[in-house]
Coordinates of C-alpha atoms in Angstrom, one line a residue:
M29 CA -71.5 87.7 -2.6
A30 CA -68.1 86.2 -2.4
P31 CA -65.3 88.6 -2.0
T32 CA -63.3 89.3 -5.1
D33 CA -59.9 90.7 -5.8
D34 CA -58.8 93.2 -8.3
D35 CA -58.8 90.7 -11.1
G36 CA -62.3 89.6 -10.4
R37 CA -61.4 86.1 -9.2
T38 CA -62.6 84.7 -6.0
A39 CA -60.3 84.1 -3.0
Q40 CA -60.7 80.4 -3.3
D41 CA -59.6 80.4 -6.9
A42 CA -56.6 82.6 -6.0
S43 CA -54.8 79.7 -4.1
P44 CA -55.7 76.5 -5.9
V45 CA -54.4 73.2 -4.4
D46 CA -52.1 71.2 -6.8
T47 CA -52.5 67.5 -5.9
A48 CA -49.6 66.5 -8.1
D49 CA -47.2 68.4 -5.9
T50 CA -48.3 66.7 -2.6
T51 CA -46.6 63.3 -3.2
P52 CA -44.1 62.2 -0.5
P53 CA -40.4 62.3 -1.4
A54 CA -38.7 59.1 -2.6
G55 CA -36.8 57.1 -0.1
P56 CA -33.2 55.8 -0.3
P57 CA -32.4 53.2 -3.0
A58 CA -32.9 49.5 -2.1
A59 CA -29.9 47.4 -1.3
G60 CA -28.2 46.0 -4.5
A61 CA -30.0 48.4 -6.8
A62 CA -27.9 50.3 -9.3
V63 CA -27.4 53.8 -8.3
P64 CA -27.1 56.2 -11.3
G65 CA -23.6 57.6 -11.4
A66 CA -22.2 55.0 -8.9
R67 CA -18.6 53.8 -9.4
M68 CA -17.2 50.2 -9.0
P69 CA -15.3 49.6 -5.8
R70 CA -11.5 49.8 -6.2
W71 CA -10.9 46.4 -4.5
L72 CA -13.3 44.4 -6.8
P73 CA -11.0 44.2 -9.9
R74 CA -8.0 43.2 -7.7
A75 CA -10.1 40.6 -6.0
M76 CA -11.2 39.1 -9.3
V77 CA -7.7 39.1 -10.7
L78 CA -6.5 37.4 -7.5
A79 CA -9.2 34.7 -7.6
L80 CA -8.4 34.0 -11.2
A81 CA -4.7 33.8 -10.4
L82 CA -5.4 31.3 -7.6
V83 CA -7.6 29.1 -9.8
A84 CA -4.9 29.1 -12.5
A85 CA -2.2 28.3 -10.0
F86 CA -4.2 25.4 -8.6
Q87 CA -4.9 24.0 -12.1
L88 CA -1.3 24.3 -13.0
G89 CA -0.1 22.7 -9.8
S90 CA -2.6 19.8 -10.2
W91 CA -1.5 19.2 -13.8
A92 CA 2.2 19.3 -12.8
F93 CA 1.6 16.9 -9.9
H94 CA -0.2 14.4 -12.2
Q95 CA 2.6 14.7 -14.7
L96 CA 5.3 14.2 -12.1
T97 CA 3.6 11.4 -10.1
G98 CA 5.9 8.7 -11.6
L99 CA 9.0 10.7 -10.7
L100 CA 7.8 11.4 -7.2
I101 CA 7.1 7.7 -6.6
N102 CA 10.6 6.8 -7.9
I103 CA 12.1 9.4 -5.5
L104 CA 10.1 8.0 -2.6
I105 CA 11.3 4.5 -3.4
A106 CA 14.9 5.8 -3.7
F107 CA 14.6 7.5 -0.3
F108 CA 13.5 4.4 1.5
L109 CA 16.2 2.4 -0.3
A110 CA 18.8 4.9 0.9
L111 CA 17.5 4.6 4.4
A112 CA 17.8 0.8 4.2
I113 CA 21.5 0.9 3.2
E114 CA 22.3 3.8 5.5
P115 CA 23.6 1.6 8.4
A116 CA 26.0 -0.2 6.1
V117 CA 27.2 3.0 4.5
S118 CA 27.6 4.7 7.9
W119 CA 29.5 1.7 9.3
M120 CA 32.0 1.8 6.3
A121 CA 32.3 5.6 6.5
S122 CA 33.2 5.3 10.2
R123 CA 36.2 3.1 9.1
R124 CA 37.6 6.2 7.3
M125 CA 36.1 5.3 4.0
R126 CA 34.6 8.0 1.8
R127 CA 30.8 7.8 1.7
G128 CA 30.7 7.8 -2.1
V129 CA 33.0 4.8 -2.2
A130 CA 31.1 3.0 0.5
T131 CA 27.8 3.6 -1.2
F132 CA 29.2 2.3 -4.5
L133 CA 30.5 -0.8 -2.8
V134 CA 27.1 -1.5 -1.3
F135 CA 25.3 -1.0 -4.6
L136 CA 27.9 -3.2 -6.3
G137 CA 27.3 -6.0 -3.9
L138 CA 23.6 -5.8 -4.4
A139 CA 24.0 -5.7 -8.1
I140 CA 26.2 -8.8 -8.1
A141 CA 23.8 -10.7 -5.9
T142 CA 20.8 -9.8 -8.0
A143 CA 22.6 -10.6 -11.3
G144 CA 23.7 -14.0 -10.0
F145 CA 20.3 -14.9 -8.8
V146 CA 18.6 -13.8 -12.0
T147 CA 21.2 -15.7 -14.1
L148 CA 20.6 -18.9 -12.1
L149 CA 16.9 -18.5 -12.3
G150 CA 16.9 -17.8 -16.0
S151 CA 19.0 -20.8 -16.8
M152 CA 16.8 -23.0 -14.6
L153 CA 13.6 -21.6 -16.3
A154 CA 15.1 -22.1 -19.8
G155 CA 16.1 -25.7 -19.0
Q156 CA 12.6 -26.5 -17.6
I157 CA 10.8 -24.9 -20.5
I158 CA 12.9 -26.9 -23.0
K159 CA 12.1 -30.1 -21.0
I160 CA 8.4 -29.2 -20.9
V161 CA 8.3 -28.7 -24.7
E162 CA 10.2 -32.0 -25.3
D163 CA 8.0 -34.0 -23.0
F164 CA 4.7 -32.4 -24.1
P165 CA 3.7 -35.2 -26.5
D166 CA 4.1 -37.7 -23.6
Y167 CA 2.0 -35.6 -21.3
L168 CA -0.6 -35.2 -24.0
D169 CA -0.7 -39.0 -24.6
S170 CA -1.1 -39.7 -20.9
V171 CA -4.0 -37.2 -20.6
I172 CA -5.7 -38.6 -23.7
N173 CA -5.4 -42.2 -22.4
W174 CA -6.9 -41.1 -19.1
V175 CA -9.8 -39.4 -20.8
N176 CA -10.4 -42.4 -23.1
H177 CA -10.3 -44.8 -20.2
T178 CA -12.5 -42.7 -17.9
F179 CA -15.2 -41.5 -20.3
H180 CA -15.0 -44.4 -22.8
T181 CA -14.1 -42.2 -25.8
D182 CA -11.8 -42.6 -28.7
V183 CA -9.8 -39.4 -28.9
K184 CA -6.5 -39.5 -30.8
R185 CA -3.5 -37.2 -30.4
V186 CA -3.4 -36.3 -34.1
D187 CA -7.0 -35.0 -34.0
V188 CA -6.2 -32.9 -30.9
Q189 CA -3.1 -31.4 -32.6
E190 CA -4.9 -30.6 -35.8
G191 CA -7.8 -29.1 -33.9
L192 CA -5.3 -26.8 -32.0
L193 CA -3.4 -25.8 -35.1
H194 CA -6.5 -24.9 -37.0
S195 CA -8.4 -23.3 -34.1
D196 CA -9.4 -19.6 -34.3
W197 CA -8.2 -19.1 -30.7
L198 CA -4.6 -20.1 -31.5
R199 CA -4.6 -17.9 -34.6
K200 CA -5.9 -14.8 -32.8
Y201 CA -3.5 -15.5 -29.9
A202 CA -0.5 -15.6 -32.4
Q203 CA -1.7 -12.3 -34.0
N204 CA -2.1 -10.6 -30.7
S205 CA 1.3 -11.8 -29.5
A206 CA 3.0 -10.6 -32.6
A207 CA 1.3 -7.2 -32.3
G208 CA 2.2 -6.9 -28.6
V209 CA 5.9 -7.5 -29.1
L210 CA 6.5 -3.7 -29.4
D211 CA 4.4 -3.0 -26.3
V212 CA 6.4 -5.5 -24.3
S213 CA 9.7 -4.0 -25.6
G214 CA 8.5 -0.5 -24.6
Q215 CA 7.6 -1.7 -21.1
V216 CA 10.9 -3.4 -20.6
L217 CA 12.8 -0.3 -21.7
G218 CA 10.6 1.8 -19.4
G219 CA 11.2 -0.5 -16.5
L220 CA 15.0 -0.3 -17.0
F221 CA 14.9 3.5 -17.1
Q222 CA 12.8 3.5 -14.0
L223 CA 15.3 1.2 -12.2
L224 CA 18.2 3.4 -13.3
T225 CA 16.3 6.5 -12.0
I226 CA 15.7 4.9 -8.6
T227 CA 19.3 3.7 -8.4
L228 CA 20.7 7.1 -9.1
F229 CA 18.5 8.9 -6.6
A230 CA 19.2 6.3 -3.9
F231 CA 22.9 6.6 -4.5
Y232 CA 22.8 10.4 -4.1
F233 CA 20.6 10.2 -1.0
A234 CA 22.9 7.7 0.6
A235 CA 26.2 9.2 -0.4
D236 CA 25.2 12.8 0.4
G237 CA 23.2 12.0 3.5
P238 CA 25.0 14.3 5.8
R239 CA 24.9 17.1 3.3
L240 CA 21.2 16.6 2.8
R241 CA 20.5 16.7 6.6
R242 CA 22.7 19.8 6.9
T243 CA 20.8 21.5 4.2
L244 CA 17.4 20.7 5.8
C245 CA 18.5 21.8 9.2
S246 CA 20.0 25.1 7.9
V247 CA 16.5 26.5 7.1
L248 CA 15.0 25.5 10.5
P249 CA 15.4 26.8 14.1
P250 CA 17.5 24.8 16.5
A251 CA 14.5 23.2 18.2
R252 CA 13.1 22.0 14.9
Q253 CA 16.6 20.7 13.8
A254 CA 16.7 18.3 16.7
E255 CA 13.2 17.0 15.8
V256 CA 14.2 16.5 12.1
L257 CA 17.4 14.6 13.0
R258 CA 15.4 12.5 15.5
A259 CA 12.8 11.6 12.8
W260 CA 15.6 10.7 10.4
E261 CA 17.2 8.4 12.9
I262 CA 13.9 6.7 13.7
A263 CA 13.2 6.2 9.9
V264 CA 16.6 4.6 9.5
D265 CA 16.1 2.3 12.5
K266 CA 12.6 1.3 11.4
T267 CA 13.4 0.7 7.8
G268 CA 16.4 -1.4 8.7
G269 CA 14.3 -3.4 11.2
Y270 CA 11.7 -4.0 8.6
L271 CA 14.2 -5.3 6.1
Y272 CA 15.8 -7.4 8.8
S273 CA 12.5 -9.0 9.7
R274 CA 11.8 -9.6 6.0
G275 CA 15.2 -11.1 5.5
V276 CA 14.8 -13.5 8.4
M277 CA 11.4 -14.6 7.2
A278 CA 12.8 -15.1 3.6
L279 CA 15.6 -17.2 5.0
I280 CA 13.2 -19.4 7.0
S281 CA 10.8 -19.7 4.1
G282 CA 13.6 -20.6 1.7
I283 CA 14.9 -23.3 4.0
A284 CA 11.5 -24.8 4.6
H285 CA 10.6 -25.0 0.9
Y286 CA 14.1 -26.3 0.0
I287 CA 13.6 -29.2 2.4
L288 CA 10.3 -30.1 0.8
L289 CA 11.5 -29.8 -2.8
E290 CA 14.6 -31.8 -2.0
A291 CA 12.6 -34.5 -0.3
L292 CA 10.3 -34.8 -3.3
G293 CA 13.3 -34.9 -5.7
V294 CA 12.4 -31.7 -7.6
P295 CA 15.4 -30.4 -9.5
Y296 CA 17.0 -27.0 -8.7
A297 CA 15.7 -27.1 -5.1
P298 CA 18.2 -24.6 -3.7
V299 CA 17.4 -22.0 -6.4
L300 CA 13.7 -22.6 -6.0
G301 CA 14.0 -22.2 -2.2
V302 CA 15.8 -18.8 -2.7
W303 CA 13.1 -17.8 -5.2
V304 CA 10.2 -18.6 -2.8
G305 CA 11.9 -16.8 0.1
L306 CA 12.7 -13.6 -1.7
V307 CA 9.6 -13.3 -3.8
S308 CA 7.1 -14.1 -1.1
Q309 CA 8.6 -11.5 1.3
F310 CA 9.7 -8.6 -0.9
I311 CA 6.9 -8.6 -3.5
P312 CA 3.7 -7.5 -1.7
T313 CA 0.2 -8.8 -2.2
I314 CA 0.9 -11.2 -5.1
G315 CA 4.3 -12.4 -4.0
T316 CA 3.1 -15.5 -2.3
Y317 CA 1.3 -16.7 -5.5
L318 CA 4.2 -15.9 -7.7
A319 CA 6.6 -17.7 -5.3
G320 CA 4.5 -20.9 -5.2
A321 CA 3.6 -21.0 -8.9
L322 CA 7.1 -21.7 -10.2
P323 CA 7.9 -24.7 -7.8
M324 CA 4.5 -26.2 -8.6
L325 CA 5.2 -26.0 -12.3
I326 CA 8.6 -27.6 -12.0
A327 CA 7.3 -30.2 -9.6
F328 CA 4.6 -31.0 -12.2
T329 CA 7.2 -31.9 -14.7
V330 CA 8.5 -34.6 -12.3
N331 CA 5.2 -35.9 -11.1
P332 CA 1.8 -34.2 -11.2
L333 CA 1.0 -35.4 -7.7
Y334 CA 4.1 -33.5 -6.4
A335 CA 2.6 -30.2 -7.6
V336 CA -0.4 -30.9 -5.3
W337 CA 1.9 -31.5 -2.4
V338 CA 3.8 -28.3 -3.1
L339 CA 0.5 -26.4 -3.2
V340 CA -0.7 -27.8 0.1
F341 CA 2.6 -27.0 1.7
V342 CA 2.6 -23.4 0.4
V343 CA -0.9 -22.8 1.8
I344 CA -0.1 -24.3 5.2
Y345 CA 3.2 -22.5 5.5
Q346 CA 1.6 -19.2 4.6
Q347 CA -0.9 -19.6 7.4
F348 CA 1.9 -20.4 9.8
E349 CA 3.9 -17.3 8.7
N350 CA 0.9 -14.9 8.8
Y351 CA -0.4 -15.9 12.3
M352 CA 2.7 -17.1 14.2
L353 CA 6.0 -16.1 12.6
Q354 CA 5.4 -12.6 11.1
P355 CA 3.7 -11.0 14.2
K356 CA 6.6 -12.0 16.5
L357 CA 9.3 -10.8 14.2
T358 CA 7.4 -7.6 13.2
S359 CA 6.7 -6.7 16.8
K360 CA 10.3 -7.1 17.8
S361 CA 12.0 -5.4 14.9
V362 CA 9.5 -2.8 13.8
D363 CA 7.4 -2.5 17.0
I364 CA 4.1 -2.3 15.3
H365 CA 0.9 -4.2 16.0
P366 CA 0.0 -6.9 13.3
A367 CA -3.4 -5.4 12.7
V368 CA -1.9 -2.0 12.2
A369 CA 0.7 -3.5 9.8
F370 CA -2.1 -5.3 7.8
G371 CA -4.1 -2.1 7.6
S372 CA -1.1 0.0 6.6
V373 CA -0.4 -2.5 3.8
I374 CA -4.0 -2.2 2.5
A375 CA -3.9 1.6 2.7
G376 CA -0.5 1.7 1.0
T377 CA -1.8 -0.5 -1.8
A378 CA -4.8 1.6 -2.3
L379 CA -2.7 4.8 -2.5
L380 CA 0.4 3.8 -4.4
G381 CA -0.1 0.2 -5.5
A382 CA 2.7 -2.3 -5.0
V383 CA 5.1 0.4 -4.0
G384 CA 2.8 1.6 -1.3
A385 CA 2.4 -1.9 0.1
L386 CA 6.2 -2.3 0.2
I387 CA 7.0 0.9 2.1
A388 CA 3.8 1.1 4.2
I389 CA 5.0 -0.7 7.2
P390 CA 8.3 1.2 7.7
A391 CA 6.5 4.5 7.0
V392 CA 3.8 3.8 9.6
A393 CA 6.3 2.5 12.1
T394 CA 8.4 5.6 11.7
L395 CA 5.4 7.9 12.1
Q396 CA 4.2 5.9 15.2
A397 CA 7.6 6.1 16.9
F398 CA 8.0 9.8 16.1
L399 CA 4.5 10.7 17.4
S400 CA 4.8 8.6 20.5
A401 CA 7.2 11.2 22.0
Y402 CA 4.5 13.9 21.8
V403 CA 1.7 11.8 23.3
K404 CA 1.2 12.3 27.0
R405 CA 0.6 9.0 28.8
Y406 CA -0.9 8.4 32.3
D407 CA -0.8 5.5 34.7
V408 CA -3.6 3.0 34.1
T409 CA -6.1 2.5 36.9
D410 CA -6.0 -0.7 38.8
D411 CA -9.3 -2.0 37.4
P412 CA -9.8 -5.7 36.4
R413 CA -11.8 -4.6 33.4
V414 CA -8.7 -3.2 31.9
N415 CA -7.4 -6.8 31.6
G416 CA -10.7 -8.1 30.3
R417 CA -12.0 -9.5 33.5
P418 CA -15.3 -8.6 35.0
R419 CA -15.3 -6.4 38.1
R420 CA -16.1 -8.1 41.4
D421 CA -19.3 -6.5 42.7
T422 CA -19.7 -7.0 46.5
G423 CA -23.2 -5.6 46.5
G424 CA -24.5 -8.4 44.4
S425 CA -25.6 -6.2 41.5
G426 CA -24.1 -8.3 38.7
L427 CA -26.0 -9.2 35.6
L428 CA -27.2 -12.5 36.9
T429 CA -28.2 -11.0 40.2
R430 CA -30.2 -8.3 38.5
A431 CA -31.9 -10.8 36.3
W432 CA -32.8 -13.0 39.3
R433 CA -34.3 -10.0 41.2
T434 CA -36.3 -9.0 38.1
I435 CA -37.8 -12.4 37.7
W436 CA -38.4 -13.6 41.2
Q437 CA -38.6 -10.5 43.5
R438 CA -41.2 -8.5 41.6
P439 CA -43.9 -11.2 41.8
A440 CA -43.3 -11.4 45.6
E441 CA -43.7 -7.6 45.9
D442 CA -47.0 -7.7 43.8
S443 CA -48.4 -10.4 46.1
R444 CA -47.6 -8.4 49.2
E445 CA -49.3 -5.3 47.7
G446 CA -52.4 -7.5 46.8
S447 CA -52.7 -8.8 50.4
A448 CA -52.4 -5.3 51.7

């Protein structure tokens, strides 16, 4: 009999085992899991606000930079123009002349020279255009006669004129030209405003050069002030040297083309020589083609064969200038390798277009001269390979010697091993 308690229940039934209460306790919550009652860290809202503020500031700065790109480019051009005229202004200021008056006189001289050149060139072009229009029927008759004689055709000038007047191409061209007059006028006004902006900034940079340098140095420690002034001086020297080399090449090019045009009897030879010299040197990339197109056109009005001679001379002179004249002048005045100059022009064109191509060489020359003071140089070892000559090997281990050993000595060694 099983023992019983007072209630008549067995001892086993008195302490029943509850399986539901024997489960192990739950562990800590997994990483990243939401904890009931947990609160957001205090730094998270501030970090989100700061991130949004940085993104907004970046977007605003990018938008402002793209909107002000034109103004920044104009300021850059004006700065280099001020560096170019800095020697003349400083020389006049050293003669007890106010810098503002000296800068005004320099700009006045440049304006008079530019206006005179444009006036002469405009009158020449107007006269040549009138002559071309008056002589166009004679040119057309000569072309028609040559075509009829060569191809045995019967083309008449009246038929050609009627075909041109009633052609769809001429009608569409006239409509597009009439519609584009306003666009051309807007571009001209925009160009004049841009020229005025560049002139004003260049005048302020040149006239207030000492004040600008003093302002920049006032926010820098003394050691940095010396570096800034040295960089400014190098920029002035390199920019002036670049313009000097370009001026010399323009003079040589103008004289050479003047001699050719005068020998061929082309009218306005002096003005055309000046045109070729200035345009080919101071308009990058396409300056050579613009410079040669006008003399060819005017030479064509005299004799079509003369235009061919001008084209041949322009191509030959351009090769002479690129490979002989320009490297010597650039290395002496700007002290930059021709390959580096060519690469800098390409890079400047890719970044800023024609403006970048124009200021690339003085900018790279300035940077190269400024950084050369911080580059530590060592004496070059006395090795003939430095000068491009092979090293003399007394042990006979040159290339030919090794090839000879490989070809002839190995069969001899194999024969000795076989006999052994």
